Amino acid sequence: MSNTESGIPIEPVYGPDVLTEWDPLTKLGQPGAYPYTRGIHPTMYTGKPWTMRQYAGFGTAAESNARYRQLIAGGGTGLSVAFDLPTQMGHDSDAPLAHGEVGKVGVAVDSIDDMRVLFDGIPLDRVSTSMTINAPAALLLLLYQLVAEEQGIAGGQLTGTVQNDVLKEYIARGTYIFPPGPSLRLTADTFRYCRAEIPRWNTISISGYHMAEAGASPVQEIAFTLADGIAYVRTALDAGMAVDEFAPRLSFFFVARTTLLEEVAKFRAARRIWARVMREEFGAKDPKSLMLRFHTQTAGVQLTAQQPELNLVRVAVQALAAVLGGTQSLHTNSFDEAIALPTEKAARLALRTQQVLAHETDVPHTVDPFAGSYAVERMTDEVEAAALGLMRRVEDLGGAVAAIEAGFQKAEIERNAYRIAQETDSGERVVVGVNRFALAQEEPYEPLRVDPAIEVRQREALAGLRAERDGAAVAAALAALREAAQGTANVLYPMKEALRARATVGEVCTALREVWGAYEPPGTRW
């Protein structure tokens, strides 16, 4: 007997007996109705397709801007910005820690000058933008708003998402800056700021994707992600907000693997769990507060450098799983991403994969095609039960933050990653082109390369910025930010003024580090 990625046995045959305990009205329901197992909209893709949001960013702001224009011209319906590691960790391109990483895994954004170039010629009132940024998420969102204001666009016209999920950084990814307490305070301040100033913006994208990339199983992915979501809700409530004031703007971010059936079950189970948590634990009344809205990205960790063209097949299957699972938006990875940043042709092929699914298949023509499937409904129940059990373990430790501080989630994910590695090494887990059906000699492939001179140009630009700007105004704005951080005022308002005065991302983060400190990961007892 085979098992799912989460270790749940897969039966050779499923029959009607698996549905005998069902009450269809309360457990399965209808699309667009509680508990949203079948999707959050009554018509799903029969009304309009999911948002095709391609993740891109590399090198300089000008280079990334050119790629965004290509994606929009090619039919993309949303942008998704990748930032380089220095930006993600709150360092300027001329910081010693940034050396060798500028522009490598995303675009370098040091100040409002870079953000202007990044979105030059792109009408921000007509495009939905997602930004994958966490610890300094508030800064990049404010820079985006400032550029929009320069275009004459009010905050109420902006739509998009900022990831802003720092808890998963402590669990699986590592691009944290501040300790959990101040990080959650910054998240709550962002919730409040956006409610007042950018009301259509999704203030957080609670991410299981990065946990999955670190080795989490599908059950671990949704359990730990939803546990983080509960922690964010509690943080906002503790800050004095009412649940229905902020919960409709919460969103999630999951992976789609090649194990199509379990992935579909995972998405359906996650919606059902979240709806019940929000209604039963937090007393949410607004139906939008109960809806788990999510973006999906195909599984980067499953891409292979060997025979990279095979990744086109993997990505198509993964994208199909996301669509059958009811995603609201989708990024499809490029086939060459296991080698380097995607080439223009590879990025275009990734977008075309979504367009084929949307326009050449019959999948979007009916809502929740797998509803009533003996196999998928049984898997949905089993994934739900296993995820709830893991969420109870997190709660028993005191909630997501306490469990993070004890190293629980990280240790559980690492154990699962080790299991996957062992199965791959032994050949029990087949990876086509790697441990079976390999080529004696790989065909050559010319990857996209980032010019190392980018770092030099960014340093020169920063030197010019610091020489040109009003240094006294920057110093005063940063002092006001530190004062707000020491108290209880919303830090986004003085932060915005500092960025408007051309303070850099690194300078703003340093000002906050001086007040809040920097996070040092603890040892684990698990």
Coordinates of C-alpha atoms in Angstrom, one line a residue:
M1 CA 0.0 0.0 0.0
S2 CA 1.2 3.5 -0.9
N3 CA 1.1 6.5 1.4
T4 CA 0.4 10.2 0.7
E5 CA 3.2 12.8 1.2
S6 CA 1.9 13.2 4.8
G7 CA 2.1 9.5 5.5
I8 CA -1.6 8.7 5.2
P9 CA -2.3 5.3 3.6
I10 CA -3.7 5.5 0.1
E11 CA -6.3 2.7 -0.5
P12 CA -6.2 0.9 -3.8
V13 CA -10.0 1.5 -4.2
Y14 CA -12.3 3.9 -2.5
G15 CA -16.1 3.4 -2.4
P16 CA -19.3 4.8 -1.0
D17 CA -18.5 3.5 2.5
V18 CA -16.0 6.3 3.0
L19 CA -18.9 8.8 2.9
T20 CA -21.3 7.1 5.3
E21 CA -20.5 9.5 8.2
W22 CA -21.1 12.6 6.1
D23 CA -23.7 15.3 6.6
P24 CA -23.3 16.9 3.2
L25 CA -25.1 20.2 4.2
T26 CA -22.6 20.9 7.0
K27 CA -19.4 19.2 5.9
L28 CA -19.4 19.5 2.1
G29 CA -21.8 22.3 1.6
Q30 CA -22.1 24.4 -1.6
P31 CA -19.5 26.5 -3.3
G32 CA -19.4 30.0 -1.8
A33 CA -21.1 28.8 1.4
Y34 CA -19.9 27.8 4.9
P35 CA -17.6 25.8 5.5
Y36 CA -16.2 26.7 2.0
T37 CA -14.9 23.2 1.4
R38 CA -15.9 23.6 -2.3
G39 CA -14.5 27.1 -2.8
I40 CA -15.1 30.6 -1.5
H41 CA -17.1 31.8 -4.5
P42 CA -20.4 30.2 -5.8
T43 CA -19.2 30.4 -9.5
M44 CA -15.4 30.1 -9.0
Y45 CA -13.7 30.1 -12.4
T46 CA -16.9 29.9 -14.4
G47 CA -17.2 33.7 -13.8
K48 CA -13.6 34.6 -14.3
P49 CA -10.3 32.7 -14.1
W50 CA -7.8 32.9 -11.3
T51 CA -5.3 35.7 -11.2
M52 CA -2.2 34.7 -13.1
R53 CA 0.5 36.3 -11.0
Q54 CA 4.1 35.6 -12.1
Y55 CA 6.8 36.0 -9.4
A56 CA 9.7 38.0 -10.8
G57 CA 12.5 40.3 -9.8
F58 CA 16.3 40.3 -10.3
G59 CA 19.2 42.6 -10.7
T60 CA 18.4 46.3 -10.8
A61 CA 15.0 47.9 -10.6
A62 CA 15.2 48.8 -14.3
E63 CA 15.8 45.1 -15.3
S64 CA 12.9 43.9 -13.2
N65 CA 10.7 46.7 -14.6
A66 CA 11.4 45.4 -18.1
R67 CA 10.4 41.8 -17.1
Y68 CA 7.2 43.1 -15.5
R69 CA 6.3 44.9 -18.7
Q70 CA 6.9 41.7 -20.7
L71 CA 4.7 39.6 -18.4
I72 CA 1.9 42.2 -18.6
A73 CA 2.2 42.3 -22.4
G74 CA 2.1 38.5 -22.4
G75 CA -1.3 38.4 -20.7
G76 CA -0.3 38.3 -17.0
T77 CA -3.0 39.7 -14.8
G78 CA -1.0 40.5 -11.6
L79 CA 2.6 41.2 -10.6
S80 CA 4.6 39.5 -7.8
V81 CA 7.8 41.1 -6.7
A82 CA 10.9 39.1 -5.6
F83 CA 13.3 41.1 -3.5
D84 CA 17.0 40.3 -3.1
L85 CA 18.3 39.0 0.3
P86 CA 19.8 42.2 1.5
T87 CA 16.4 44.0 1.0
Q88 CA 14.5 41.1 2.7
M89 CA 16.8 41.4 5.7
G90 CA 16.8 45.1 6.0
H91 CA 20.3 45.9 4.7
D92 CA 21.3 48.4 2.0
S93 CA 23.2 47.3 -1.0
D94 CA 26.4 48.9 0.4
A95 CA 26.3 47.1 3.7
P96 CA 29.1 44.6 4.4
L97 CA 26.6 41.8 4.9
A98 CA 25.1 42.5 1.4
H99 CA 28.3 41.8 -0.4
G100 CA 27.8 39.2 -3.1
E101 CA 24.0 39.0 -2.8
V102 CA 22.9 42.3 -4.4
G103 CA 20.2 41.6 -7.0
K104 CA 20.9 37.8 -7.0
V105 CA 17.6 36.2 -5.9
G106 CA 15.4 39.3 -6.4
V107 CA 15.5 43.0 -7.1
A108 CA 17.6 45.3 -5.0
V109 CA 15.4 48.1 -3.5
D110 CA 17.3 50.5 -1.2
S111 CA 15.1 53.6 -1.3
I112 CA 12.1 55.3 -3.0
D113 CA 14.4 56.0 -5.9
D114 CA 14.6 52.3 -6.7
M115 CA 10.8 51.8 -6.2
R116 CA 10.1 54.6 -8.7
V117 CA 12.2 52.8 -11.4
L118 CA 10.7 49.4 -10.5
F119 CA 7.2 50.5 -11.3
D120 CA 7.9 53.1 -14.0
G121 CA 5.2 53.1 -16.6
I122 CA 3.1 50.6 -14.8
P123 CA -0.4 52.0 -13.8
L124 CA -0.7 51.0 -10.1
D125 CA -4.4 51.6 -10.0
R126 CA -4.9 49.0 -12.7
V127 CA -2.5 46.2 -11.7
S128 CA -2.7 44.0 -8.6
T129 CA 0.8 43.6 -7.0
S130 CA 2.0 41.0 -4.5
M131 CA 5.2 41.7 -2.7
T132 CA 7.1 38.7 -1.1
I133 CA 8.6 40.6 1.8
N134 CA 8.3 39.9 5.5
A135 CA 10.4 41.4 8.2
P136 CA 10.6 44.8 6.4
A137 CA 7.2 44.4 4.7
A138 CA 5.8 47.7 6.1
L139 CA 8.7 49.6 4.5
L140 CA 8.2 48.2 1.0
L141 CA 4.4 48.7 1.2
L142 CA 4.9 52.3 2.1
L143 CA 7.4 52.8 -0.7
Y144 CA 4.8 51.4 -3.1
Q145 CA 2.2 53.7 -1.7
L146 CA 4.5 56.7 -2.0
V147 CA 5.2 55.9 -5.7
A148 CA 1.5 55.5 -6.3
E149 CA 0.9 58.9 -4.8
E150 CA 3.4 60.4 -7.1
Q151 CA 1.4 58.8 -10.0
G152 CA -1.7 60.6 -8.6
I153 CA -3.2 57.4 -7.2
A154 CA -4.9 57.3 -3.8
G155 CA -4.4 54.5 -1.3
G156 CA -8.0 53.4 -1.8
Q157 CA -7.3 52.6 -5.4
L158 CA -4.4 50.2 -4.7
T159 CA -4.9 46.4 -4.7
G160 CA -2.5 43.7 -3.9
T161 CA -0.9 41.7 -1.1
V162 CA 2.2 42.1 1.1
Q163 CA 3.4 38.8 2.5
N164 CA 4.2 40.3 6.0
D165 CA 4.4 36.8 7.6
V166 CA 7.4 36.9 9.9
L167 CA 6.4 33.9 12.0
K168 CA 7.2 31.4 9.2
E169 CA 10.6 33.1 8.9
Y170 CA 11.5 31.8 12.4
I171 CA 10.2 28.4 11.4
A172 CA 11.5 27.7 8.0
R173 CA 13.2 30.5 6.1
G174 CA 15.4 32.7 8.3
T175 CA 15.0 36.2 6.8
Y176 CA 13.9 37.7 10.1
I177 CA 15.2 41.0 11.7
F178 CA 13.4 41.7 15.0
P179 CA 12.3 39.4 17.8
P180 CA 8.8 37.9 17.6
G181 CA 7.1 40.4 19.9
P182 CA 8.1 43.6 18.0
S183 CA 7.6 41.8 14.8
L184 CA 4.0 41.0 15.7
R185 CA 3.5 44.6 16.9
L186 CA 4.7 45.8 13.4
T187 CA 2.2 43.4 11.8
A188 CA -0.7 44.7 13.9
D189 CA 0.4 48.3 13.1
T190 CA 0.3 47.4 9.4
F191 CA -3.2 45.9 9.8
R192 CA -4.4 49.2 11.3
Y193 CA -2.6 51.4 8.8
C194 CA -4.0 49.6 5.8
R195 CA -7.6 49.6 7.2
A196 CA -7.4 53.4 7.4
E197 CA -5.1 54.2 4.4
I198 CA -5.1 51.3 1.9
P199 CA -8.4 49.5 2.6
R200 CA -8.4 47.2 -0.4
W201 CA -4.9 45.8 0.3
N202 CA -4.4 42.3 1.7
T203 CA -2.3 43.0 4.7
I204 CA -0.8 39.6 5.2
S205 CA -0.2 36.4 3.2
I206 CA 0.3 33.7 5.8
S207 CA 2.7 31.3 4.1
G208 CA 3.0 27.6 4.2
Y209 CA 4.9 27.6 0.9
H210 CA 8.3 28.2 2.5
M211 CA 7.6 25.5 5.1
A212 CA 6.9 23.1 2.3
E213 CA 10.1 24.1 0.5
A214 CA 12.0 23.4 3.8
G215 CA 10.5 19.9 3.9
A216 CA 7.1 20.2 5.5
S217 CA 4.5 17.6 4.5
P218 CA 1.1 18.8 3.3
V219 CA -0.4 18.2 6.7
Q220 CA 2.4 20.1 8.4
E221 CA 2.1 22.9 5.9
I222 CA -1.5 23.7 6.6
A223 CA -1.3 22.9 10.3
F224 CA 1.6 25.2 11.0
T225 CA 0.3 27.9 8.6
L226 CA -3.2 28.0 10.2
A227 CA -1.6 28.0 13.6
D228 CA 0.4 31.1 12.6
G229 CA -2.9 32.6 11.3
I230 CA -4.5 32.1 14.7
A231 CA -1.5 33.9 16.3
Y232 CA -1.9 36.9 14.0
V233 CA -5.7 37.1 14.7
R234 CA -5.0 37.0 18.4
T235 CA -2.3 39.7 18.0
A236 CA -4.8 42.0 16.2
L237 CA -7.5 41.4 18.8
D238 CA -5.1 42.1 21.6
A239 CA -4.3 45.4 19.8
G240 CA -7.9 46.4 20.1
M241 CA -9.2 45.6 16.6
A242 CA -12.5 43.8 16.1
V243 CA -12.2 40.5 14.2
D244 CA -14.4 41.6 11.3
E245 CA -12.4 44.8 10.8
F246 CA -9.3 42.9 9.7
A247 CA -10.0 39.3 9.0
P248 CA -11.5 39.9 5.5
R249 CA -8.1 41.1 4.4
L250 CA -6.2 38.1 5.6
S251 CA -4.8 35.8 2.9
F252 CA -2.7 32.7 2.6
F253 CA 0.1 31.3 0.4
F254 CA 0.5 27.5 -0.2
V255 CA 2.5 25.2 -2.4
A256 CA 1.2 22.9 -5.1
R257 CA 3.1 19.6 -5.4
T258 CA 2.9 16.9 -8.1
T259 CA 0.9 14.7 -5.7
L260 CA -2.3 16.0 -7.2
L261 CA -5.0 14.2 -5.2
E262 CA -3.5 15.0 -1.8
E263 CA -2.9 18.6 -2.8
V264 CA -6.5 19.1 -3.8
A265 CA -7.6 17.5 -0.5
K266 CA -5.2 19.8 1.4
F267 CA -6.7 23.0 -0.1
R268 CA -10.2 21.8 0.6
A269 CA -9.4 20.8 4.2
A270 CA -7.6 24.1 4.9
R271 CA -10.6 26.1 3.9
R272 CA -12.9 24.0 6.1
I273 CA -10.6 24.3 9.2
W274 CA -10.1 28.1 8.8
A275 CA -13.9 28.7 8.4
R276 CA -14.6 26.8 11.6
V277 CA -11.8 28.4 13.6
M278 CA -12.9 31.9 12.6
R279 CA -16.6 31.3 13.4
E280 CA -16.3 29.1 16.5
E281 CA -13.1 30.4 18.2
F282 CA -13.2 34.1 17.2
G283 CA -16.9 34.7 16.7
A284 CA -16.5 36.2 13.2
K285 CA -19.8 37.2 11.6
D286 CA -18.8 38.6 8.2
P287 CA -18.7 35.7 5.7
K288 CA -15.5 37.2 4.3
S289 CA -13.8 36.7 7.6
L290 CA -14.5 33.0 7.3
M291 CA -13.1 32.6 3.8
L292 CA -9.6 31.2 3.4
R293 CA -8.3 33.1 0.3
F294 CA -5.0 31.9 -1.0
H295 CA -2.3 32.3 -3.6
T296 CA -0.5 29.2 -4.8
Q297 CA 3.0 28.7 -6.2
T298 CA 4.1 25.5 -7.9
A299 CA 6.8 23.5 -5.9
G300 CA 10.3 24.9 -6.5
V301 CA 11.7 22.2 -4.3
Q302 CA 10.5 19.6 -6.8
L303 CA 12.3 21.2 -9.8
T304 CA 15.5 19.4 -10.9
A305 CA 18.6 20.7 -12.6
Q306 CA 18.8 17.3 -14.4
Q307 CA 16.8 17.2 -17.6
P308 CA 15.2 20.6 -16.8
E309 CA 12.6 20.3 -19.5
L310 CA 10.9 17.7 -17.3
N311 CA 10.0 20.6 -15.0
L312 CA 7.5 21.8 -17.6
V313 CA 5.5 18.6 -17.0
R314 CA 5.9 18.9 -13.2
V315 CA 4.7 22.5 -13.2
A316 CA 1.7 21.7 -15.4
V317 CA 0.6 18.9 -13.0
Q318 CA 1.2 21.2 -9.9
A319 CA -0.7 24.1 -11.5
L320 CA -3.6 21.7 -12.3
A321 CA -3.7 20.7 -8.6
A322 CA -3.9 24.3 -7.5
V323 CA -6.8 25.0 -9.9
L324 CA -8.7 21.9 -9.0
G325 CA -8.1 22.9 -5.3
G326 CA -9.7 26.3 -5.8
T327 CA -6.8 28.8 -5.6
Q328 CA -7.5 32.5 -6.1
S329 CA -4.2 33.3 -7.8
L330 CA -1.3 31.2 -9.2
H331 CA 2.4 31.5 -10.0
T332 CA 3.9 28.8 -12.2
N333 CA 7.6 28.2 -11.8
S334 CA 9.9 28.4 -14.8
F335 CA 11.5 25.1 -15.9
D336 CA 15.0 26.4 -15.5
E337 CA 14.8 27.8 -12.0
A338 CA 16.7 24.8 -10.5
I339 CA 19.7 26.2 -12.5
A340 CA 19.4 29.9 -12.3
L341 CA 17.0 32.8 -12.5
P342 CA 14.5 32.2 -15.3
T343 CA 15.2 33.4 -18.8
E344 CA 12.6 35.5 -20.6
K345 CA 11.5 32.5 -22.7
A346 CA 11.2 30.2 -19.6
A347 CA 9.1 32.8 -17.8
R348 CA 6.8 33.2 -20.8
L349 CA 6.4 29.4 -21.0
A350 CA 5.4 29.3 -17.3
L351 CA 2.7 31.9 -17.9
R352 CA 1.5 30.0 -21.0
T353 CA 1.0 26.9 -18.9
Q354 CA -1.6 28.7 -16.9
Q355 CA -3.2 30.1 -20.0
V356 CA -3.5 26.6 -21.5
L357 CA -5.3 25.4 -18.3
A358 CA -7.6 28.4 -18.3
H359 CA -8.5 28.4 -22.0
E360 CA -7.9 25.0 -23.5
T361 CA -9.2 22.6 -20.8
D362 CA -12.7 22.2 -19.4
V363 CA -11.5 22.3 -15.8
P364 CA -12.6 26.0 -15.2
H365 CA -16.1 25.3 -16.6
T366 CA -17.5 23.6 -13.4
V367 CA -17.0 24.4 -9.8
D368 CA -15.0 21.9 -7.6
P369 CA -14.8 19.1 -10.1
F370 CA -13.6 16.6 -7.5
A371 CA -16.6 17.1 -5.1
G372 CA -18.0 13.7 -4.1
S373 CA -15.0 11.8 -5.3
Y374 CA -14.6 8.9 -2.9
A375 CA -10.8 9.2 -2.9
V376 CA -10.6 13.0 -2.6
E377 CA -13.3 13.3 0.0
R378 CA -11.7 10.6 2.2
M379 CA -8.3 12.3 1.8
T380 CA -9.8 15.7 2.7
D381 CA -11.2 14.2 5.9
E382 CA -7.9 12.5 6.7
V383 CA -5.8 15.6 6.0
E384 CA -8.2 17.7 8.1
A385 CA -8.0 15.3 11.1
A386 CA -4.2 15.1 11.0
A387 CA -3.8 18.8 10.6
L388 CA -6.2 19.5 13.6
G389 CA -4.2 17.0 15.7
L390 CA -0.9 18.9 14.9
M391 CA -2.6 22.3 15.6
R392 CA -3.6 21.0 19.0
R393 CA 0.0 20.1 19.8
V394 CA 0.9 23.7 18.9
E395 CA -1.8 25.0 21.2
D396 CA -0.7 22.7 24.0
L397 CA 2.7 24.4 23.8
G398 CA 1.1 27.8 24.3
G399 CA 0.4 28.7 20.7
A400 CA 2.5 29.4 17.6
V401 CA 4.9 31.9 19.1
A402 CA 5.7 29.7 22.1
A403 CA 6.1 26.7 19.9
I404 CA 8.5 28.6 17.7
E405 CA 10.5 29.7 20.7
A406 CA 10.7 26.0 21.7
G407 CA 11.8 25.0 18.2
F408 CA 8.8 22.7 17.7
Q409 CA 7.7 23.4 14.2
K410 CA 11.2 23.7 12.8
A411 CA 12.2 20.3 14.3
E412 CA 9.1 18.6 13.0
I413 CA 9.7 20.0 9.5
E414 CA 13.4 18.9 9.6
R415 CA 12.4 15.4 10.6
N416 CA 10.1 15.2 7.6
A417 CA 12.7 16.6 5.3
Y418 CA 15.2 14.0 6.5
R419 CA 12.7 11.3 5.7
I420 CA 12.2 12.6 2.2
A421 CA 16.0 12.7 1.6
Q422 CA 16.4 9.2 2.9
E423 CA 13.6 7.9 0.6
T424 CA 15.1 9.7 -2.4
D425 CA 18.6 8.4 -1.7
S426 CA 17.4 4.8 -1.4
G427 CA 15.3 5.0 -4.5
E428 CA 12.0 4.4 -2.7
R429 CA 10.9 7.9 -3.8
V430 CA 11.4 8.1 -7.5
V431 CA 12.6 11.4 -9.0
V432 CA 12.6 11.1 -12.7
G433 CA 15.9 12.1 -14.3
V434 CA 17.7 12.0 -10.9
N435 CA 17.5 8.6 -9.3
R436 CA 15.7 6.9 -12.2
F437 CA 15.6 7.5 -16.0
A438 CA 18.8 9.6 -15.8
L439 CA 20.9 10.6 -18.8
A440 CA 24.5 9.6 -19.0
Q441 CA 25.4 13.1 -20.0
E442 CA 23.2 16.2 -19.5
E443 CA 22.6 18.5 -22.4
P444 CA 24.2 22.0 -22.0
Y445 CA 21.9 24.9 -21.0
E446 CA 22.8 28.5 -20.9
P447 CA 21.3 30.2 -17.8
L448 CA 20.5 33.8 -17.1
R449 CA 23.3 35.4 -15.2
V450 CA 23.2 38.5 -13.0
D451 CA 25.9 41.0 -13.7
P452 CA 28.1 41.4 -10.6
A453 CA 28.6 45.1 -11.5
I454 CA 25.0 45.6 -10.2
E455 CA 26.4 45.8 -6.7
V456 CA 28.8 48.5 -7.7
R457 CA 26.1 50.5 -9.4
Q458 CA 23.8 50.2 -6.4
R459 CA 26.6 51.4 -4.1
E460 CA 27.2 54.4 -6.3
A461 CA 23.5 55.2 -6.4
L462 CA 23.3 55.1 -2.6
A463 CA 26.3 57.4 -2.3
G464 CA 24.6 59.9 -4.7
L465 CA 21.3 59.7 -2.8
R466 CA 23.0 60.4 0.6
A467 CA 24.8 63.4 -1.0
E468 CA 21.7 64.9 -2.6
R469 CA 19.1 64.5 0.1
D470 CA 18.3 66.7 3.1
G471 CA 20.3 64.9 5.8
A472 CA 18.8 66.9 8.6
A473 CA 15.3 66.0 7.5
V474 CA 16.2 62.3 7.3
A475 CA 17.8 62.4 10.8
A476 CA 14.7 64.1 12.2
A477 CA 12.3 61.6 10.6
L478 CA 14.4 58.6 11.9
A479 CA 14.3 60.1 15.4
A480 CA 10.5 60.3 15.2
L481 CA 10.4 56.7 14.1
R482 CA 12.5 55.6 17.1
E483 CA 10.3 57.6 19.4
A484 CA 7.2 55.8 18.0
A485 CA 8.8 52.4 18.3
Q486 CA 9.6 53.1 22.0
G487 CA 5.9 53.9 22.7
T488 CA 2.6 52.5 21.4
A489 CA 1.9 54.8 18.4
N490 CA 1.6 53.2 15.0
V491 CA 5.1 53.2 13.5
L492 CA 4.0 53.2 9.9
Y493 CA 3.2 56.9 9.9
P494 CA 6.7 58.2 10.9
M495 CA 8.2 55.4 8.8
K496 CA 6.4 56.7 5.7
E497 CA 7.7 60.2 6.4
A498 CA 11.3 58.9 6.8
L499 CA 11.0 57.0 3.5
R500 CA 9.5 60.1 1.8
A501 CA 12.6 62.0 2.9
R502 CA 14.7 59.3 1.1
A503 CA 15.8 57.4 4.2
T504 CA 17.0 54.0 3.0
V505 CA 15.6 50.6 3.8
G506 CA 18.7 49.8 5.8
E507 CA 18.6 53.1 7.8
V508 CA 14.9 52.6 8.7
C509 CA 15.5 49.0 9.8
T510 CA 18.6 50.0 11.8
A511 CA 16.6 52.6 13.6
L512 CA 14.1 49.9 14.7
R513 CA 16.9 47.5 15.6
E514 CA 18.2 50.1 18.0
V515 CA 14.9 50.1 19.8
W516 CA 13.6 46.5 19.4
G517 CA 16.9 44.5 19.0
A518 CA 17.6 41.8 16.6
Y519 CA 16.4 38.2 16.8
E520 CA 18.8 35.4 17.8
P521 CA 17.4 31.9 17.2
P522 CA 17.3 29.7 20.3
G523 CA 18.4 26.1 20.6
T524 CA 15.8 23.4 20.3
R525 CA 14.7 20.7 22.8
W526 CA 12.8 18.7 20.2

